[in-house]
Amino acid sequence: MKGSRSQKNVILLLTLLVIFTVDVKCQLTANFYATTCPNLFQVVRKQVQIAAMNEMRMAASLLRLHFHDCFVNGCDGSVLLDGSDSEKFAFPNQNSLRGFDVVDTIKTAVESTCTGVVSCADILAIAARDSVVLSGGPSYRVLLGRRDGMVANQTGANTNLPSPFDPLDIIISKFAAQGLNLTDVVALQGAHTIGLARCAVFNSRLFNFSNSGAPDSTMDTNLVSKLQSLCPVNGDGNKTTALDQNSTDLFDNHYFKNLLNNKGILVSDQELYSSDMANSTTKSLVESYSNNPHLFSSNFMDSMINMGNANPLTGSSGQIRTNCRVVNS
Ligand code: HEM
Ligand SMILES: *[C@@H]1O[C@H](CO)[C@@H](O)[C@H](O)[C@H]1NC(C)=O
Ligand SMILES: *[C@@H]1O[C@H](CO)[C@@H](O)[C@H](O)[C@H]1NC(C)=O
Ligand SMILES: *[C@@H]1O[C@H](CO)[C@@H](O)[C@H](O)[C@H]1NC(C)=O
Ligand SMILES: *[C@@H]1O[C@H](CO)[C@@H](O)[C@H](O)[C@H]1NC(C)=O
Ligand SMILES: *[C@@H]1O[C@H](CO)[C@@H](O)[C@H](O)[C@H]1NC(C)=O
Ligand SMILES: *[C@@H]1O[C@H](CO)[C@@H](O)[C@H](O)[C@H]1NC(C)=O
């Protein structure tokens, strides 16, 4: 009796040890740079602040960069690589992603205090958090310890990133492919509470939507008129408007209130509330977030951490890039 109990205890201990060891190997931690780069958070925050002071939209652009990084080969800084196979030329990114020069500036500042220890992938994760906070959103502890990938994956960017024209089931499955569930889908799209979108990504809704001869019936008619004047047929597809028309630069839950009022800008925004599929999937979450800003903040933080955990390179995989745009020679 006694012997078998202590045997069981030994087995339990060994099992815990194995689980713990495996965990430590691939898990990110909040204090990863505590000894190797103690000023990291201050250095990054200062540069994000300067960039956002020059142009408030940069906060949104930096947040989006982290998202577009994580969905392709995990959060490995691959989105930052230049070259002919660059993800920058993928359909969702070209003429759209911005902030690469700001990331260079942050990286230079980090390298000058802690040379060769902080990955570009982690810099994106911290800059994204700081951007949310600077915009008035919630603060959370960023998990760190990612290493930088060795390849860009343009095909991966074209395949994995959701398109604003994707039906909801495709969007849900693209998030699921990254280990993200329905809560993550809705909470993370709440990032569209800040930033801008170009006419090119929503003008199909304004005049002859899906060959119906009329604008998208799930868009508020006043918003349709406003956007029709901004984005006339054959107009400049690069003109921009706010994704959250109520409070462009403020990270709040108004994005979800907009959806209840048919004021989503992208098809992919409005369908979270208005599509048939939303009834049994995302609609109730949109309603909850629209009347409970604290629930949105809390779920958004959790979901950012979930997204940031996508397939990290850790340990001795990958490298710490010196220049975020090129793999070390
Ligand atoms: C279904 C998922 C999503 C789709 C289809 C989508 C699509 C888009 C599109 C088309 C734009 C405008 C780009 C342009 O006009 O050049 C945009 C902007 C933006 N997206 Fe998303 N997005 C999605 C999810 C997310 C997520 C998960 C985040 C972050 C957590 C995010 C953050 C942003 C931000 C902050 C902007 C504004 C960027 C700026 O002003 O520079 N989006 N998104
Ligand atoms: C590129 O991304 C796709 C889709 O995630 C993946 O199947 C493929 O293995 C990736 N290729 C490289 C070279 O990483
Ligand atoms: C999504 O996963 C989180 C844990 O990360 C969980 O709390 C939440 O309930 C899940 N949501 C759904 C809709 O399954
Ligand atoms: C809408 O587009 C379809 C297909 O291109 C076309 O046949 C139809 O005439 C258009 N309707 C209007 C009102 O422009
Ligand atoms: C937007 O501007 C870029 C150059 O910055 C140009 O190559 C592209 O064709 C423009 N896109 C649209 C939709 O007008
Ligand atoms: C934003 O919404 C609030 C109500 O929630 C309203 O009072 C305010 O006028 C709106 N602001 C803009 C710019 O639409
Ligand atoms: C979804 O809900 C709307 C509004 O409640 C309703 O008109 C529509 O028929 C529903 N669609 C399905 C597939 O249940």
Short mmCIF file of C-alpha atoms and ligand atoms in Angstrom, two decimals:
data_model
loop_
_atom_site.label_atom_id
_atom_site.label_comp_id
_atom_site.label_asym_id
_atom_site.label_seq_id
_atom_site.Cartn_x
_atom_site.Cartn_y
_atom_site.Cartn_z
CA MET A 1 0.00 0.00 0.00
CA LYS A 2 2.65 2.50 1.13
CA GLY A 3 5.07 1.42 -1.63
CA SER A 4 2.53 1.80 -4.37
CA ARG A 5 1.56 5.26 -3.17
CA SER A 6 5.15 6.54 -3.24
CA GLN A 7 5.56 4.88 -6.63
CA LYS A 8 2.53 6.80 -7.83
CA ASN A 9 4.03 10.00 -6.42
CA VAL A 10 7.28 9.42 -8.28
CA ILE A 11 5.39 8.84 -11.52
CA LEU A 12 3.33 12.00 -10.94
CA LEU A 13 6.51 13.97 -10.26
CA LEU A 14 8.18 12.66 -13.40
CA THR A 15 5.10 13.44 -15.47
CA LEU A 16 4.98 16.99 -14.11
CA LEU A 17 8.69 17.38 -14.79
CA VAL A 18 8.25 16.27 -18.40
CA ILE A 19 5.26 18.59 -18.94
CA PHE A 20 7.14 21.47 -17.29
CA THR A 21 10.31 20.91 -19.34
CA VAL A 22 8.41 20.72 -22.63
CA ASP A 23 6.47 23.83 -21.62
CA VAL A 24 9.56 25.84 -20.76
CA LYS A 25 11.11 25.00 -24.09
CA CYS A 26 8.38 26.49 -26.24
CA GLN A 27 6.54 28.91 -24.00
CA LEU A 28 6.91 32.65 -24.18
CA THR A 29 7.39 34.62 -20.95
CA ALA A 30 6.75 38.21 -19.91
CA ASN A 31 10.20 38.66 -18.34
CA PHE A 32 12.24 37.07 -21.13
CA TYR A 33 14.54 40.12 -21.54
CA ALA A 34 14.58 41.14 -17.86
CA THR A 35 18.34 40.60 -17.56
CA THR A 36 19.46 40.89 -21.19
CA CYS A 37 17.56 44.09 -22.00
CA PRO A 38 16.06 45.63 -18.87
CA ASN A 39 15.11 48.91 -20.60
CA LEU A 40 13.43 47.25 -23.57
CA PHE A 41 9.87 48.32 -22.75
CA GLN A 42 10.85 51.97 -22.19
CA VAL A 43 12.89 52.11 -25.39
CA VAL A 44 10.09 50.68 -27.54
CA ARG A 45 7.36 52.74 -25.89
CA LYS A 46 9.30 55.95 -26.42
CA GLN A 47 9.72 55.28 -30.15
CA VAL A 48 6.07 54.28 -30.58
CA GLN A 49 5.08 57.47 -28.79
CA ILE A 50 7.23 59.61 -31.09
CA ALA A 51 5.82 57.89 -34.17
CA ALA A 52 2.22 58.26 -33.01
CA MET A 53 2.83 61.90 -32.14
CA ASN A 54 3.97 62.49 -35.73
CA GLU A 55 0.97 60.63 -37.08
CA MET A 56 -1.69 59.10 -34.84
CA ARG A 57 -2.62 56.53 -37.48
CA MET A 58 0.77 54.87 -36.99
CA ALA A 59 -0.58 53.20 -33.83
CA ALA A 60 -3.14 51.39 -35.98
CA SER A 61 -0.57 50.54 -38.63
CA LEU A 62 1.80 48.98 -36.05
CA LEU A 63 -1.01 46.93 -34.50
CA ARG A 64 -1.90 45.57 -37.94
CA LEU A 65 1.72 44.67 -38.70
CA HIS A 66 1.83 42.31 -35.71
CA PHE A 67 -1.39 40.62 -36.90
CA HIS A 68 -0.08 40.19 -40.45
CA ASP A 69 3.16 38.83 -39.03
CA CYS A 70 1.51 36.24 -36.77
CA PHE A 71 -0.79 34.75 -39.44
CA VAL A 72 2.14 33.78 -41.69
CA ASN A 73 4.63 31.21 -40.37
CA GLY A 74 3.81 32.34 -36.83
CA CYS A 75 4.91 35.63 -35.24
CA ASP A 76 8.45 35.47 -36.62
CA GLY A 77 9.05 38.90 -38.15
CA SER A 78 8.69 37.40 -41.64
CA VAL A 79 6.41 40.27 -42.70
CA LEU A 80 9.35 42.66 -42.28
CA LEU A 81 11.69 40.94 -44.75
CA ASP A 82 12.46 42.72 -48.01
CA GLY A 83 13.16 40.94 -51.28
CA SER A 84 11.36 39.56 -54.29
CA ASP A 85 9.50 36.94 -52.25
CA SER A 86 8.59 39.58 -49.65
CA GLU A 87 5.22 39.27 -47.93
CA LYS A 88 4.98 43.01 -48.54
CA PHE A 89 3.91 42.21 -52.13
CA ALA A 90 1.16 39.77 -51.12
CA PHE A 91 -2.34 40.90 -52.06
CA PRO A 92 -3.51 41.84 -48.52
CA ASN A 93 -0.31 43.81 -47.88
CA GLN A 94 0.65 45.63 -51.06
CA ASN A 95 -0.06 49.39 -51.01
CA SER A 96 -1.63 48.72 -47.63
CA LEU A 97 0.74 47.69 -44.82
CA ARG A 98 2.69 50.59 -43.39
CA GLY A 99 5.06 51.38 -40.55
CA PHE A 100 8.14 49.51 -41.75
CA ASP A 101 10.32 52.60 -41.36
CA VAL A 102 9.05 53.06 -37.80
CA VAL A 103 9.95 49.44 -37.00
CA ASP A 104 13.47 50.16 -38.33
CA THR A 105 13.72 53.16 -36.01
CA ILE A 106 12.55 51.13 -33.01
CA LYS A 107 14.97 48.33 -33.86
CA THR A 108 17.89 50.78 -34.15
CA ALA A 109 17.03 52.25 -30.75
CA VAL A 110 16.81 48.77 -29.21
CA GLU A 111 20.09 47.61 -30.81
CA SER A 112 21.91 50.65 -29.44
CA THR A 113 21.03 49.66 -25.86
CA CYS A 114 20.95 45.84 -26.17
CA THR A 115 22.88 44.62 -29.17
CA GLY A 116 21.78 41.40 -30.85
CA VAL A 117 19.37 40.08 -28.22
CA VAL A 118 15.85 41.27 -29.07
CA SER A 119 14.00 39.75 -32.04
CA CYS A 120 12.08 41.80 -34.58
CA ALA A 121 9.07 39.56 -33.93
CA ASP A 122 9.07 40.57 -30.24
CA ILE A 123 9.49 44.23 -31.15
CA LEU A 124 6.30 43.98 -33.23
CA ALA A 125 4.44 42.36 -30.33
CA ILE A 126 5.51 45.10 -27.90
CA ALA A 127 4.84 47.91 -30.39
CA ALA A 128 1.35 46.51 -31.00
CA ARG A 129 0.58 46.53 -27.27
CA ASP A 130 1.98 50.05 -26.85
CA SER A 131 -0.11 51.21 -29.82
CA VAL A 132 -3.29 49.88 -28.21
CA VAL A 133 -2.44 51.61 -24.92
CA LEU A 134 -1.53 54.91 -26.61
CA SER A 135 -4.90 54.81 -28.37
CA GLY A 136 -6.71 54.50 -25.04
CA GLY A 137 -7.10 50.73 -25.06
CA PRO A 138 -6.29 48.18 -22.36
CA SER A 139 -2.77 47.24 -21.30
CA TYR A 140 -1.56 43.68 -20.96
CA ARG A 141 1.70 41.86 -20.33
CA VAL A 142 3.25 40.92 -23.68
CA LEU A 143 4.76 37.45 -23.76
CA LEU A 144 8.24 37.36 -25.28
CA GLY A 145 11.03 35.09 -26.39
CA ARG A 146 10.16 34.74 -30.08
CA ARG A 147 12.99 34.42 -32.57
CA ASP A 148 13.05 35.70 -36.14
CA GLY A 149 12.28 33.48 -39.11
CA MET A 150 14.69 32.90 -41.97
CA VAL A 151 12.17 33.12 -44.85
CA ALA A 152 9.36 35.30 -46.11
CA ASN A 153 6.27 33.44 -47.29
CA GLN A 154 4.31 35.42 -49.85
CA THR A 155 2.10 32.44 -50.71
CA GLY A 156 1.40 31.98 -47.00
CA ALA A 157 0.38 35.64 -46.73
CA ASN A 158 -1.98 35.29 -49.69
CA THR A 159 -3.45 32.07 -48.29
CA ASN A 160 -3.64 32.66 -44.55
CA LEU A 161 -4.63 36.30 -44.18
CA PRO A 162 -8.36 36.97 -44.23
CA SER A 163 -9.70 39.08 -47.09
CA PRO A 164 -12.30 41.80 -46.50
CA PHE A 165 -14.44 39.97 -49.10
CA ASP A 166 -14.25 36.55 -47.42
CA PRO A 167 -17.56 35.12 -46.24
CA LEU A 168 -17.73 34.59 -42.48
CA ASP A 169 -17.19 30.83 -42.60
CA ILE A 170 -13.87 31.35 -44.42
CA ILE A 171 -12.77 34.00 -41.93
CA ILE A 172 -13.62 31.70 -39.05
CA SER A 173 -11.63 28.88 -40.64
CA LYS A 174 -8.63 31.14 -41.32
CA PHE A 175 -8.56 32.10 -37.64
CA ALA A 176 -9.05 28.46 -36.62
CA ALA A 177 -5.99 27.56 -38.71
CA GLN A 178 -4.03 29.82 -36.34
CA GLY A 179 -5.55 28.18 -33.28
CA LEU A 180 -7.98 31.07 -32.75
CA ASN A 181 -11.63 30.53 -31.89
CA LEU A 182 -14.84 32.54 -32.31
CA THR A 183 -14.12 34.77 -29.34
CA ASP A 184 -10.76 35.64 -30.90
CA VAL A 185 -12.37 36.30 -34.30
CA VAL A 186 -14.76 38.88 -32.90
CA ALA A 187 -12.53 40.43 -30.23
CA LEU A 188 -9.54 40.84 -32.56
CA GLN A 189 -11.59 42.39 -35.35
CA GLY A 190 -12.43 45.01 -32.72
CA ALA A 191 -8.95 46.36 -33.60
CA HIS A 192 -10.84 48.12 -36.39
CA THR A 193 -11.85 50.62 -33.72
CA ILE A 194 -8.72 52.48 -34.90
CA GLY A 195 -7.16 53.09 -38.29
CA LEU A 196 -8.23 53.65 -41.87
CA ALA A 197 -9.32 51.69 -44.92
CA ARG A 198 -8.87 52.55 -48.61
CA CYS A 199 -11.79 52.90 -51.04
CA ALA A 200 -10.36 49.90 -52.91
CA VAL A 201 -11.31 47.51 -50.09
CA PHE A 202 -14.96 48.56 -49.70
CA ASN A 203 -16.08 50.43 -52.86
CA SER A 204 -17.64 47.24 -54.24
CA ARG A 205 -20.35 47.76 -51.60
CA LEU A 206 -21.37 51.22 -52.75
CA PHE A 207 -23.04 51.05 -56.19
CA ASN A 208 -23.64 47.61 -57.63
CA PHE A 209 -22.98 45.16 -54.81
CA SER A 210 -22.76 41.55 -56.03
CA ASN A 211 -24.43 42.63 -59.29
CA SER A 212 -27.59 43.54 -57.39
CA GLY A 213 -27.75 46.94 -59.09
CA ALA A 214 -27.80 48.56 -55.64
CA PRO A 215 -25.50 49.24 -52.68
CA ASP A 216 -24.98 46.62 -49.99
CA SER A 217 -28.30 46.49 -48.13
CA THR A 218 -26.46 45.88 -44.86
CA MET A 219 -24.89 49.36 -45.03
CA ASP A 220 -26.64 52.35 -43.49
CA THR A 221 -27.93 54.60 -46.30
CA ASN A 222 -26.32 57.77 -44.90
CA LEU A 223 -23.00 55.99 -44.72
CA VAL A 224 -23.50 54.74 -48.29
CA SER A 225 -24.01 58.35 -49.50
CA LYS A 226 -21.00 59.60 -47.61
CA LEU A 227 -18.74 56.86 -48.96
CA GLN A 228 -20.13 57.19 -52.50
CA SER A 229 -18.87 60.78 -52.58
CA LEU A 230 -15.50 59.76 -51.19
CA CYS A 231 -15.14 56.81 -53.55
CA PRO A 232 -16.91 57.53 -56.86
CA VAL A 233 -16.82 54.94 -59.64
CA ASN A 234 -13.34 55.09 -61.22
CA GLY A 235 -12.15 57.35 -58.37
CA ASP A 236 -8.88 57.09 -56.46
CA GLY A 237 -8.86 53.69 -54.78
CA ASN A 238 -6.18 54.88 -52.36
CA LYS A 239 -8.37 57.47 -50.64
CA THR A 240 -9.06 56.52 -47.05
CA THR A 241 -11.78 56.69 -44.43
CA ALA A 242 -12.00 55.61 -40.79
CA LEU A 243 -12.86 51.99 -39.99
CA ASP A 244 -14.65 53.37 -36.93
CA GLN A 245 -16.38 56.52 -38.15
CA ASN A 246 -17.35 57.48 -34.62
CA SER A 247 -13.89 57.73 -32.97
CA THR A 248 -11.09 57.08 -35.43
CA ASP A 249 -8.10 57.30 -33.12
CA LEU A 250 -9.70 56.05 -29.92
CA PHE A 251 -9.53 52.40 -28.96
CA ASP A 252 -13.06 51.84 -27.65
CA ASN A 253 -15.99 49.48 -28.29
CA HIS A 254 -17.70 51.75 -30.81
CA TYR A 255 -16.69 49.46 -33.64
CA PHE A 256 -19.30 47.01 -32.31
CA LYS A 257 -21.97 49.68 -31.79
CA ASN A 258 -21.39 50.61 -35.45
CA LEU A 259 -22.11 47.05 -36.54
CA LEU A 260 -25.46 47.12 -34.71
CA ASN A 261 -26.23 50.27 -36.72
CA ASN A 262 -25.13 48.90 -40.12
CA LYS A 263 -22.08 51.16 -40.05
CA GLY A 264 -19.32 48.63 -40.60
CA ILE A 265 -16.97 49.67 -43.41
CA LEU A 266 -15.78 46.31 -44.72
CA VAL A 267 -17.96 43.38 -45.75
CA SER A 268 -15.90 41.36 -43.26
CA ASP A 269 -16.83 43.81 -40.49
CA GLN A 270 -20.58 43.96 -41.06
CA GLU A 271 -21.01 40.24 -41.64
CA LEU A 272 -19.97 39.58 -38.02
CA TYR A 273 -23.40 40.94 -37.17
CA SER A 274 -25.56 40.84 -40.30
CA SER A 275 -24.80 37.64 -42.16
CA ASP A 276 -27.00 34.59 -41.76
CA MET A 277 -24.07 32.67 -40.40
CA ALA A 278 -23.52 35.31 -37.69
CA ASN A 279 -26.78 34.28 -36.01
CA SER A 280 -25.26 31.08 -34.72
CA THR A 281 -21.64 32.24 -34.40
CA THR A 282 -20.49 35.85 -33.94
CA LYS A 283 -23.61 38.00 -33.61
CA SER A 284 -24.13 37.51 -29.88
CA LEU A 285 -20.50 38.38 -29.16
CA VAL A 286 -20.84 41.58 -31.20
CA GLU A 287 -23.90 42.46 -29.11
CA SER A 288 -22.08 41.71 -25.85
CA TYR A 289 -19.06 43.83 -26.76
CA SER A 290 -21.28 46.68 -27.96
CA ASN A 291 -22.81 47.09 -24.54
CA ASN A 292 -19.96 45.88 -22.35
CA PRO A 293 -16.68 47.71 -23.03
CA HIS A 294 -14.97 45.90 -20.16
CA LEU A 295 -15.77 42.50 -21.59
CA PHE A 296 -14.40 43.65 -24.96
CA SER A 297 -11.17 44.94 -23.35
CA SER A 298 -10.72 41.79 -21.36
CA ASN A 299 -11.33 39.45 -24.31
CA PHE A 300 -9.21 41.60 -26.62
CA MET A 301 -6.20 41.30 -24.30
CA ASP A 302 -6.60 37.53 -24.02
CA SER A 303 -6.99 37.21 -27.78
CA MET A 304 -3.91 39.34 -28.50
CA ILE A 305 -1.94 36.96 -26.29
CA ASN A 306 -3.48 33.97 -28.09
CA MET A 307 -2.59 35.47 -31.47
CA GLY A 308 0.93 36.27 -30.26
CA ASN A 309 1.43 32.63 -29.27
CA ALA A 310 0.93 31.39 -32.83
CA ASN A 311 3.80 29.00 -33.69
CA PRO A 312 6.70 30.89 -32.14
CA LEU A 313 10.28 30.03 -33.01
CA THR A 314 12.03 29.66 -29.66
CA GLY A 315 15.23 28.32 -28.16
CA SER A 316 17.84 28.04 -30.90
CA SER A 317 15.41 28.01 -33.87
CA GLY A 318 15.61 31.00 -36.19
CA GLN A 319 17.80 33.92 -35.25
CA ILE A 320 17.90 37.42 -33.80
CA ARG A 321 17.97 39.57 -36.92
CA THR A 322 20.31 42.58 -36.85
CA ASN A 323 18.29 44.41 -39.49
CA CYS A 324 14.58 43.52 -39.51
CA ARG A 325 14.52 43.69 -43.31
CA VAL A 326 17.16 41.03 -44.00
CA VAL A 327 18.20 37.64 -42.69
CA ASN A 328 21.65 37.81 -41.05
CA SER A 329 24.43 36.75 -43.41
C1 HEM B 1 -11.36 39.15 -40.77
C2 HEM B 1 -10.27 39.67 -40.38
C3 HEM B 1 -9.72 40.95 -40.94
C4 HEM B 1 -9.84 41.49 -42.18
C5 HEM B 1 -10.56 40.91 -43.39
C6 HEM B 1 -9.15 42.74 -42.15
C7 HEM B 1 -9.01 43.58 -43.24
C8 HEM B 1 -8.51 44.85 -43.17
C9 HEM B 1 -8.49 45.77 -44.28
C10 HEM B 1 -8.97 45.48 -45.69
C11 HEM B 1 -7.97 46.94 -43.83
C12 HEM B 1 -7.76 48.21 -44.62
C13 HEM B 1 -6.47 48.08 -45.43
C14 HEM B 1 -6.31 49.14 -46.51
O1 HEM B 1 -7.29 49.79 -46.86
O2 HEM B 1 -5.19 49.30 -47.01
C15 HEM B 1 -7.64 46.75 -42.44
C16 HEM B 1 -7.08 47.70 -41.62
C17 HEM B 1 -6.70 47.46 -40.32
N1 HEM B 1 -6.75 46.26 -39.66
FE1 HEM B 1 -7.71 44.62 -40.27
N2 HEM B 1 -8.63 42.94 -40.91
C18 HEM B 1 -8.95 41.87 -40.14
C19 HEM B 1 -8.58 41.65 -38.84
C20 HEM B 1 -7.74 42.46 -38.13
C21 HEM B 1 -7.10 42.11 -36.90
C22 HEM B 1 -7.21 40.76 -36.22
C23 HEM B 1 -6.36 43.18 -36.51
C24 HEM B 1 -5.48 43.36 -35.31
C25 HEM B 1 -5.55 42.67 -34.21
C26 HEM B 1 -6.57 44.22 -37.50
C27 HEM B 1 -6.06 45.48 -37.44
C28 HEM B 1 -6.25 46.44 -38.40
C29 HEM B 1 -5.91 47.85 -38.21
C30 HEM B 1 -5.41 48.47 -36.93
C31 HEM B 1 -6.17 48.48 -39.43
C32 HEM B 1 -5.92 49.94 -39.78
C33 HEM B 1 -4.48 50.06 -40.28
C34 HEM B 1 -4.03 51.44 -40.66
O3 HEM B 1 -4.76 52.41 -40.52
O4 HEM B 1 -2.87 51.54 -41.13
N3 HEM B 1 -7.38 43.74 -38.48
N4 HEM B 1 -7.96 45.47 -42.07
C1 LIG B 2 4.07 29.12 -46.27
O1 LIG B 2 2.79 29.14 -45.68
C2 LIG B 2 1.98 28.02 -46.01
C3 LIG B 2 0.61 28.27 -45.42
O2 LIG B 2 0.69 28.48 -44.02
C4 LIG B 2 2.65 26.76 -45.49
O3 LIG B 2 1.86 25.64 -45.81
C5 LIG B 2 4.05 26.63 -46.08
O4 LIG B 2 4.71 25.55 -45.51
C6 LIG B 2 4.85 27.91 -45.83
N1 LIG B 2 6.11 27.82 -46.57
C7 LIG B 2 7.30 28.13 -46.03
C8 LIG B 2 8.48 28.05 -46.94
O5 LIG B 2 7.44 28.48 -44.87
C1 LIG B 3 -12.11 30.60 -26.95
O1 LIG B 3 -11.00 30.23 -26.16
C2 LIG B 3 -10.95 30.88 -24.90
C3 LIG B 3 -9.67 30.46 -24.24
O2 LIG B 3 -8.58 30.98 -24.94
C4 LIG B 3 -12.16 30.53 -24.09
O3 LIG B 3 -12.15 31.24 -22.86
C5 LIG B 3 -13.41 30.93 -24.86
O4 LIG B 3 -14.56 30.55 -24.17
C6 LIG B 3 -13.41 30.26 -26.23
N1 LIG B 3 -14.54 30.78 -27.00
C7 LIG B 3 -15.37 30.00 -27.68
C8 LIG B 3 -16.48 30.69 -28.41
O5 LIG B 3 -15.25 28.79 -27.72
C1 LIG B 4 -24.47 45.63 -62.08
O1 LIG B 4 -23.49 44.77 -62.60
C2 LIG B 4 -24.00 43.80 -63.52
C3 LIG B 4 -22.84 42.88 -63.91
O2 LIG B 4 -21.69 43.61 -64.24
C4 LIG B 4 -24.63 44.46 -64.72
O3 LIG B 4 -25.18 43.48 -65.55
C5 LIG B 4 -25.73 45.40 -64.22
O4 LIG B 4 -26.24 46.12 -65.33
C6 LIG B 4 -25.17 46.38 -63.20
N1 LIG B 4 -26.28 47.16 -62.66
C7 LIG B 4 -26.23 48.48 -62.58
C8 LIG B 4 -27.44 49.16 -62.02
O5 LIG B 4 -25.26 49.14 -62.92
C1 LIG B 5 -2.43 53.21 -54.96
O1 LIG B 5 -1.15 53.83 -55.05
C2 LIG B 5 -0.12 52.98 -55.53
C3 LIG B 5 1.18 53.76 -55.50
O2 LIG B 5 1.41 54.21 -54.21
C4 LIG B 5 -0.44 52.54 -56.95
O3 LIG B 5 0.57 51.66 -57.42
C5 LIG B 5 -1.78 51.80 -56.93
O4 LIG B 5 -2.15 51.43 -58.22
C6 LIG B 5 -2.87 52.64 -56.30
N1 LIG B 5 -4.02 51.79 -56.07
C7 LIG B 5 -5.23 52.13 -56.42
C8 LIG B 5 -6.32 51.15 -56.07
O5 LIG B 5 -5.49 53.18 -56.95
C1 LIG B 6 -20.21 58.90 -31.46
O1 LIG B 6 -21.26 58.25 -30.80
C2 LIG B 6 -21.81 58.99 -29.70
C3 LIG B 6 -22.88 58.16 -29.05
O2 LIG B 6 -22.36 56.95 -28.61
C4 LIG B 6 -22.36 60.31 -30.22
O3 LIG B 6 -22.82 61.07 -29.13
C5 LIG B 6 -21.30 61.08 -30.97
O4 LIG B 6 -21.86 62.22 -31.55
C6 LIG B 6 -20.67 60.19 -32.06
N1 LIG B 6 -19.57 60.94 -32.68
C7 LIG B 6 -19.34 60.91 -33.98
C8 LIG B 6 -18.16 61.70 -34.48
O5 LIG B 6 -20.02 60.26 -34.78
C1 LIG B 7 -30.66 35.58 -38.77
O1 LIG B 7 -31.30 36.58 -37.99
C2 LIG B 7 -32.02 37.52 -38.77
C3 LIG B 7 -32.54 38.62 -37.85
O2 LIG B 7 -32.92 38.11 -36.62
C4 LIG B 7 -33.13 36.82 -39.54
O3 LIG B 7 -33.82 37.74 -40.35
C5 LIG B 7 -32.49 35.74 -40.43
O4 LIG B 7 -33.51 35.01 -41.10
C6 LIG B 7 -31.65 34.80 -39.59
N1 LIG B 7 -30.97 33.88 -40.49
C7 LIG B 7 -30.88 32.57 -40.21
C8 LIG B 7 -30.14 31.72 -41.23
O5 LIG B 7 -31.26 32.10 -39.17
#
